[in-house]
């Protein structure tokens, strides 16, 4: 369509499928850092330039979109996202991502329990933290029982704990005589009965294994759920993700949904995935079978294998419940671990390793250095450590010498308070030492570790990178360990491409690269720092396809099938709960008073129900029968 003087030409050999003009484009390309317009044809960028440069690329069927002066960035790439597992469960989960108060979260839970059919669970699984709530606390078991007396409710809090109501304990088969699993604790009351609290002590397997007892999606609902999750990621400008696999994600059955969507041309996020041996004692056999079947890099620009991990052997994995002491890994795990690493390196496979603590990283590096004497490191295979919150300068030097990389996530956005309480503010200042990583020339990808710890909203992670603040506004990292906005964005674009060997294909906007980009609701480079988490995409394009569109562009994206099942929390509440940017001064003060009033009212009702206080207005009431209600007065 004609837009702002761009008149379609009757014929044009250089016609694009899509032109976006009148934008403030951050290309990420050092050759041409800024531009006004981009043209895409056959999935690739055809031209980047000023508006007048697009005239030759507008043909009779070219779609022309006016950006209205908004900021455009290359499509974001989450370097550590459990996108496959997240997609299979998305429509079953009640998301507290972005919810600012526990009262609101409990109201959502109560409403969802009322519509959830018998035999199904209400599950709140990651993406939130008590630190983000005005109340600053978890829900209690009593609150879950009151909200859902008969419907099983499972609420996961990070990799630390889970809260279950009575119905969920029964559905999960957790009773007085259920033994504590290794590394986990079933909290019990004075009578010996489970209270409803499960603790990772420090292993999160107790949390995962309990959640795995909830009903799963069947048939085509798995693909529908995945499509809606991918659309939700597109909402925030994500166009690529590196799937980190994870516990209870079995190959090939749990990968079937994304494979089928790729075959049908229905993926809207490009996925590079990893394979994670699931059974302790069988890891080498699994890796050997996979190596004989395929090779990393096989696939295409939409779906490709990127290597093994984030576990290679179970004994080598640490856990990151910062409310618990650091786990001591078993002595001698290196023997089987070395066999796994050797197998991968000799067969051209890359890998990634879950390693929270420097103590784990040092032991792993010692294995790599032994193999380096045989020429296996560095050998061109892509490998990296994930998380690395307490990695030291010496370990970073060793990683660089061995040709490794790092992927960091904003887990401390949600766990920062627990980390400070255990390790102190000094340790938190370097958790992880992002600037030290970059100064050594390491490739440092950024991600979220969604969906069971952090939210999948990448702008929350970008805010953490540039501000050092948690979702509760606790300042963790000083200016010496912060990065500027340009660098943080590169960690979410070009670095992710390097981790999958696609640096010549995506991550920047340049002719010949993939046509992946996002038009933002606010200008990331100029918006006040505390408003970065509230950025969303108004128009997300992957390979020239408009995969997400809202606001002035609503209706330009592809239609999705309706959410199924119909009682899904996503069908009623959606995913991430958008909020207005952080308020200041009198408005925020008034909100805080309102939140405090709500808490006071709930506390009073609790006391009255236990005969610990009289109702306002009762005879002998301290207010003389005035019936004072702080919330009503407010």
Short mmCIF file of N, CA, C and O in Angstrom, two decimals, residues 194-270:
data_model
loop_
_atom_site.label_atom_id
_atom_site.label_comp_id
_atom_site.label_asym_id
_atom_site.label_seq_id
_atom_site.Cartn_x
_atom_site.Cartn_y
_atom_site.Cartn_z
N UNK A 194 2.57 -34.13 56.46
CA UNK A 194 3.14 -33.09 55.59
C UNK A 194 2.33 -31.80 55.68
O UNK A 194 1.09 -31.84 55.68
N UNK A 195 3.02 -30.67 55.77
CA UNK A 195 2.33 -29.39 55.88
C UNK A 195 1.89 -28.84 54.54
O UNK A 195 0.97 -28.02 54.47
N UNK A 196 2.55 -29.26 53.47
CA UNK A 196 2.30 -28.69 52.15
C UNK A 196 3.51 -27.96 51.59
O UNK A 196 3.48 -27.49 50.45
N UNK A 197 4.58 -27.85 52.39
CA UNK A 197 5.81 -27.21 51.92
C UNK A 197 6.81 -28.29 51.50
O UNK A 197 7.04 -29.26 52.24
N UNK A 198 7.40 -28.11 50.31
CA UNK A 198 8.48 -28.95 49.84
C UNK A 198 9.71 -28.07 49.67
O UNK A 198 9.62 -26.97 49.13
N UNK A 199 10.86 -28.54 50.14
CA UNK A 199 12.08 -27.75 50.07
C UNK A 199 13.13 -28.46 49.21
O UNK A 199 13.36 -29.67 49.36
N UNK A 200 13.76 -27.70 48.34
CA UNK A 200 14.97 -28.17 47.66
C UNK A 200 16.11 -28.04 48.64
O UNK A 200 16.42 -26.94 49.08
N UNK A 201 16.72 -29.15 49.01
CA UNK A 201 17.72 -29.11 50.08
C UNK A 201 19.01 -29.85 49.73
O UNK A 201 19.41 -30.75 50.45
N UNK A 202 19.73 -29.42 48.67
CA UNK A 202 19.42 -28.29 47.80
C UNK A 202 18.88 -28.71 46.43
O UNK A 202 18.67 -27.87 45.58
N UNK A 203 18.64 -30.00 46.20
CA UNK A 203 18.26 -30.47 44.87
C UNK A 203 16.80 -30.13 44.56
O UNK A 203 15.90 -30.36 45.39
N UNK A 204 16.57 -29.60 43.36
CA UNK A 204 15.22 -29.25 42.93
C UNK A 204 14.45 -30.46 42.41
O UNK A 204 13.28 -30.31 42.01
N UNK A 205 15.03 -31.63 42.42
CA UNK A 205 14.34 -32.80 41.85
C UNK A 205 13.05 -33.11 42.59
O UNK A 205 12.09 -33.60 42.00
N UNK A 206 12.99 -32.84 43.90
CA UNK A 206 11.75 -33.06 44.64
C UNK A 206 10.63 -32.18 44.09
O UNK A 206 9.46 -32.60 44.03
N UNK A 207 10.98 -30.99 43.64
CA UNK A 207 9.98 -30.07 43.08
C UNK A 207 9.54 -30.54 41.71
O UNK A 207 8.34 -30.58 41.40
N UNK A 208 10.50 -30.91 40.87
CA UNK A 208 10.19 -31.34 39.51
C UNK A 208 9.42 -32.64 39.49
O UNK A 208 8.48 -32.83 38.72
N UNK A 209 9.84 -33.59 40.33
CA UNK A 209 9.18 -34.90 40.32
C UNK A 209 7.74 -34.80 40.80
O UNK A 209 6.86 -35.52 40.34
N UNK A 210 7.49 -33.89 41.74
CA UNK A 210 6.11 -33.69 42.20
C UNK A 210 5.27 -33.04 41.11
O UNK A 210 4.14 -33.45 40.84
N UNK A 211 5.82 -32.02 40.47
CA UNK A 211 5.10 -31.35 39.38
C UNK A 211 4.81 -32.32 38.25
O UNK A 211 3.76 -32.23 37.59
N UNK A 212 5.71 -33.26 38.01
CA UNK A 212 5.53 -34.22 36.92
C UNK A 212 4.32 -35.13 37.14
O UNK A 212 3.87 -35.80 36.20
N UNK A 213 3.77 -35.17 38.37
CA UNK A 213 2.60 -36.00 38.64
C UNK A 213 1.29 -35.34 38.20
O UNK A 213 0.25 -35.98 38.19
N UNK A 214 1.36 -34.06 37.84
CA UNK A 214 0.16 -33.36 37.37
C UNK A 214 -0.17 -33.82 35.95
O UNK A 214 0.72 -34.22 35.19
N UNK A 215 -1.44 -33.77 35.55
CA UNK A 215 -1.81 -34.19 34.20
C UNK A 215 -1.11 -33.35 33.13
O UNK A 215 -0.92 -32.14 33.31
N UNK A 216 -0.74 -33.99 32.04
CA UNK A 216 -0.08 -33.31 30.92
C UNK A 216 -1.06 -33.14 29.77
O UNK A 216 -2.12 -33.77 29.73
N UNK A 217 -0.70 -32.29 28.84
CA UNK A 217 -1.50 -32.12 27.63
C UNK A 217 -1.40 -33.35 26.74
O UNK A 217 -0.39 -34.06 26.76
N UNK A 218 -2.40 -33.55 25.94
CA UNK A 218 -2.43 -34.67 25.02
C UNK A 218 -2.63 -34.18 23.59
O UNK A 218 -3.19 -33.11 23.35
N UNK A 219 -2.18 -35.00 22.63
CA UNK A 219 -2.49 -34.79 21.22
C UNK A 219 -2.13 -33.41 20.70
O UNK A 219 -1.09 -32.84 21.02
N UNK A 220 -3.03 -32.85 19.90
CA UNK A 220 -2.76 -31.59 19.23
C UNK A 220 -2.68 -30.41 20.19
O UNK A 220 -2.18 -29.33 19.84
N UNK A 221 -3.17 -30.59 21.43
CA UNK A 221 -3.08 -29.51 22.40
C UNK A 221 -1.62 -29.14 22.71
O UNK A 221 -1.33 -27.99 23.07
N UNK A 222 -0.72 -30.09 22.56
CA UNK A 222 0.70 -29.78 22.79
C UNK A 222 1.21 -28.78 21.76
O UNK A 222 1.94 -27.84 22.10
N UNK A 223 0.81 -28.97 20.51
CA UNK A 223 1.25 -28.03 19.47
C UNK A 223 0.55 -26.68 19.62
O UNK A 223 1.17 -25.63 19.42
N UNK A 224 -0.71 -26.71 19.97
CA UNK A 224 -1.42 -25.45 20.18
C UNK A 224 -0.79 -24.66 21.33
O UNK A 224 -0.59 -23.44 21.24
N UNK A 225 -0.49 -25.35 22.42
CA UNK A 225 0.15 -24.70 23.56
C UNK A 225 1.49 -24.10 23.16
O UNK A 225 1.81 -22.95 23.52
N UNK A 226 2.27 -24.85 22.41
CA UNK A 226 3.58 -24.37 21.98
C UNK A 226 3.45 -23.15 21.08
O UNK A 226 4.21 -22.18 21.22
N UNK A 227 2.48 -23.16 20.18
CA UNK A 227 2.30 -22.00 19.29
C UNK A 227 1.93 -20.76 20.09
O UNK A 227 2.42 -19.65 19.80
N UNK A 228 1.10 -20.92 21.10
CA UNK A 228 0.73 -19.76 21.92
C UNK A 228 1.92 -19.27 22.75
O UNK A 228 2.07 -18.07 22.97
N UNK A 229 2.74 -20.18 23.21
CA UNK A 229 3.93 -19.77 23.95
C UNK A 229 4.90 -19.02 23.05
O UNK A 229 5.46 -17.98 23.44
N UNK A 230 5.11 -19.51 21.85
CA UNK A 230 5.99 -18.82 20.92
C UNK A 230 5.44 -17.43 20.60
O UNK A 230 6.21 -16.46 20.49
N UNK A 231 4.12 -17.31 20.43
CA UNK A 231 3.52 -16.00 20.19
C UNK A 231 3.77 -15.08 21.39
O UNK A 231 4.02 -13.88 21.24
N UNK A 232 3.69 -15.63 22.59
CA UNK A 232 3.97 -14.84 23.79
C UNK A 232 5.42 -14.36 23.79
O UNK A 232 5.70 -13.21 24.18
N UNK A 233 6.36 -15.18 23.36
CA UNK A 233 7.75 -14.75 23.25
C UNK A 233 7.90 -13.68 22.19
O UNK A 233 8.63 -12.69 22.37
N UNK A 234 7.21 -13.84 21.06
CA UNK A 234 7.22 -12.81 20.01
C UNK A 234 6.72 -11.47 20.54
O UNK A 234 7.16 -10.41 20.09
N UNK A 235 5.82 -11.51 21.48
CA UNK A 235 5.26 -10.30 22.08
C UNK A 235 6.36 -9.40 22.65
O UNK A 235 6.21 -8.18 22.70
N UNK A 236 7.46 -9.99 23.07
CA UNK A 236 8.56 -9.23 23.66
C UNK A 236 9.74 -9.07 22.71
O UNK A 236 10.82 -8.67 23.13
N UNK A 237 9.52 -9.39 21.43
CA UNK A 237 10.57 -9.18 20.44
C UNK A 237 11.53 -10.33 20.30
O UNK A 237 12.55 -10.20 19.61
N UNK A 238 11.24 -11.47 20.91
CA UNK A 238 12.10 -12.64 20.75
C UNK A 238 11.83 -13.30 19.41
O UNK A 238 10.68 -13.57 19.06
N UNK A 239 12.92 -13.56 18.69
CA UNK A 239 12.81 -14.24 17.40
C UNK A 239 13.65 -15.51 17.35
O UNK A 239 13.49 -16.30 16.43
N UNK A 240 14.55 -15.69 18.34
CA UNK A 240 15.37 -16.90 18.42
C UNK A 240 15.54 -17.28 19.88
O UNK A 240 15.46 -16.43 20.77
N UNK A 241 15.79 -18.56 20.09
CA UNK A 241 16.07 -19.05 21.44
C UNK A 241 16.94 -20.28 21.35
O UNK A 241 16.83 -21.07 20.41
N UNK A 242 17.82 -20.42 22.34
CA UNK A 242 18.62 -21.64 22.47
C UNK A 242 18.02 -22.43 23.61
O UNK A 242 18.01 -21.98 24.76
N UNK A 243 17.46 -23.58 23.29
CA UNK A 243 16.80 -24.40 24.29
C UNK A 243 17.85 -25.16 25.09
O UNK A 243 18.66 -25.90 24.52
N UNK A 244 17.80 -25.00 26.41
CA UNK A 244 18.81 -25.60 27.29
C UNK A 244 18.40 -26.98 27.79
O UNK A 244 19.05 -27.52 28.69
N UNK A 245 17.35 -27.57 27.20
CA UNK A 245 16.85 -28.88 27.62
C UNK A 245 16.49 -28.82 29.11
O UNK A 245 15.94 -27.84 29.57
N UNK A 246 16.81 -29.83 29.89
CA UNK A 246 16.48 -29.81 31.31
C UNK A 246 15.87 -31.10 31.76
O UNK A 246 15.59 -32.01 30.97
N UNK A 247 15.67 -31.18 33.08
CA UNK A 247 15.09 -32.37 33.66
C UNK A 247 13.69 -32.65 33.15
O UNK A 247 12.91 -31.72 32.90
N UNK A 248 13.38 -33.91 32.97
CA UNK A 248 12.07 -34.36 32.52
C UNK A 248 11.74 -33.85 31.11
O UNK A 248 10.58 -33.69 30.77
N UNK A 249 12.76 -33.60 30.30
CA UNK A 249 12.56 -33.26 28.88
C UNK A 249 13.24 -34.34 28.06
O UNK A 249 14.44 -34.30 27.84
N UNK A 250 12.45 -35.31 27.65
CA UNK A 250 13.00 -36.50 27.01
C UNK A 250 13.02 -36.36 25.50
O UNK A 250 12.10 -35.82 24.88
N UNK A 251 14.10 -36.86 24.92
CA UNK A 251 14.25 -36.89 23.47
C UNK A 251 13.99 -38.32 22.99
O UNK A 251 14.49 -39.28 23.58
N UNK A 252 13.19 -38.51 21.94
CA UNK A 252 12.63 -37.49 21.05
C UNK A 252 11.18 -37.07 21.37
O UNK A 252 10.68 -36.13 20.77
N UNK A 253 10.51 -37.77 22.32
CA UNK A 253 9.07 -37.56 22.44
C UNK A 253 8.69 -36.12 22.82
O UNK A 253 7.72 -35.57 22.30
N UNK A 254 9.45 -35.48 23.71
CA UNK A 254 9.09 -34.13 24.11
C UNK A 254 9.50 -33.07 23.09
O UNK A 254 9.15 -31.90 23.24
N UNK A 255 10.24 -33.47 22.07
CA UNK A 255 10.65 -32.55 21.01
C UNK A 255 9.71 -32.64 19.80
O UNK A 255 9.84 -31.88 18.85
N UNK A 256 8.74 -33.56 19.86
CA UNK A 256 7.90 -33.82 18.69
C UNK A 256 7.06 -32.61 18.30
O UNK A 256 6.84 -32.35 17.11
N UNK A 257 6.59 -31.83 19.29
CA UNK A 257 5.72 -30.69 18.97
C UNK A 257 6.46 -29.66 18.13
O UNK A 257 5.95 -29.18 17.11
N UNK A 258 7.70 -29.30 18.52
CA UNK A 258 8.42 -28.29 17.74
C UNK A 258 8.86 -28.85 16.39
O UNK A 258 8.92 -28.12 15.40
N UNK A 259 9.13 -30.14 16.34
CA UNK A 259 9.48 -30.76 15.05
C UNK A 259 8.29 -30.69 14.10
O UNK A 259 8.42 -30.33 12.92
N UNK A 260 7.11 -31.03 14.60
CA UNK A 260 5.90 -30.98 13.76
C UNK A 260 5.60 -29.55 13.32
O UNK A 260 5.20 -29.32 12.16
N UNK A 261 5.77 -28.58 14.22
CA UNK A 261 5.52 -27.19 13.84
C UNK A 261 6.53 -26.71 12.82
O UNK A 261 6.18 -25.96 11.89
N UNK A 262 7.78 -27.13 12.97
CA UNK A 262 8.79 -26.75 11.97
C UNK A 262 8.45 -27.34 10.61
O UNK A 262 8.57 -26.68 9.57
N UNK A 263 8.00 -28.58 10.61
CA UNK A 263 7.64 -29.25 9.36
C UNK A 263 6.48 -28.52 8.67
O UNK A 263 6.43 -28.43 7.43
N UNK A 264 5.57 -27.97 9.47
CA UNK A 264 4.40 -27.29 8.92
C UNK A 264 4.65 -25.81 8.66
O UNK A 264 3.75 -25.10 8.22
N UNK A 265 5.88 -25.34 8.93
CA UNK A 265 6.19 -23.93 8.74
C UNK A 265 5.48 -23.02 9.73
O UNK A 265 5.18 -21.87 9.43
N UNK A 266 5.22 -23.53 10.95
CA UNK A 266 4.45 -22.77 11.92
C UNK A 266 5.27 -22.30 13.12
O UNK A 266 4.70 -21.73 14.06
N UNK A 267 6.57 -22.53 13.12
CA UNK A 267 7.40 -21.95 14.19
C UNK A 267 7.48 -20.44 13.98
O UNK A 267 7.59 -19.97 12.85
N UNK A 268 7.44 -19.69 15.06
CA UNK A 268 7.63 -18.25 14.98
C UNK A 268 8.84 -17.79 15.79
O UNK A 268 9.12 -16.60 15.85
N UNK A 269 9.52 -18.73 16.41
CA UNK A 269 10.80 -18.50 17.07
C UNK A 269 11.77 -19.55 16.54
O UNK A 269 11.43 -20.74 16.47
N UNK A 270 12.94 -19.12 16.15
CA UNK A 270 13.97 -20.06 15.68
C UNK A 270 14.58 -20.74 16.91
O UNK A 270 14.96 -20.08 17.87
#
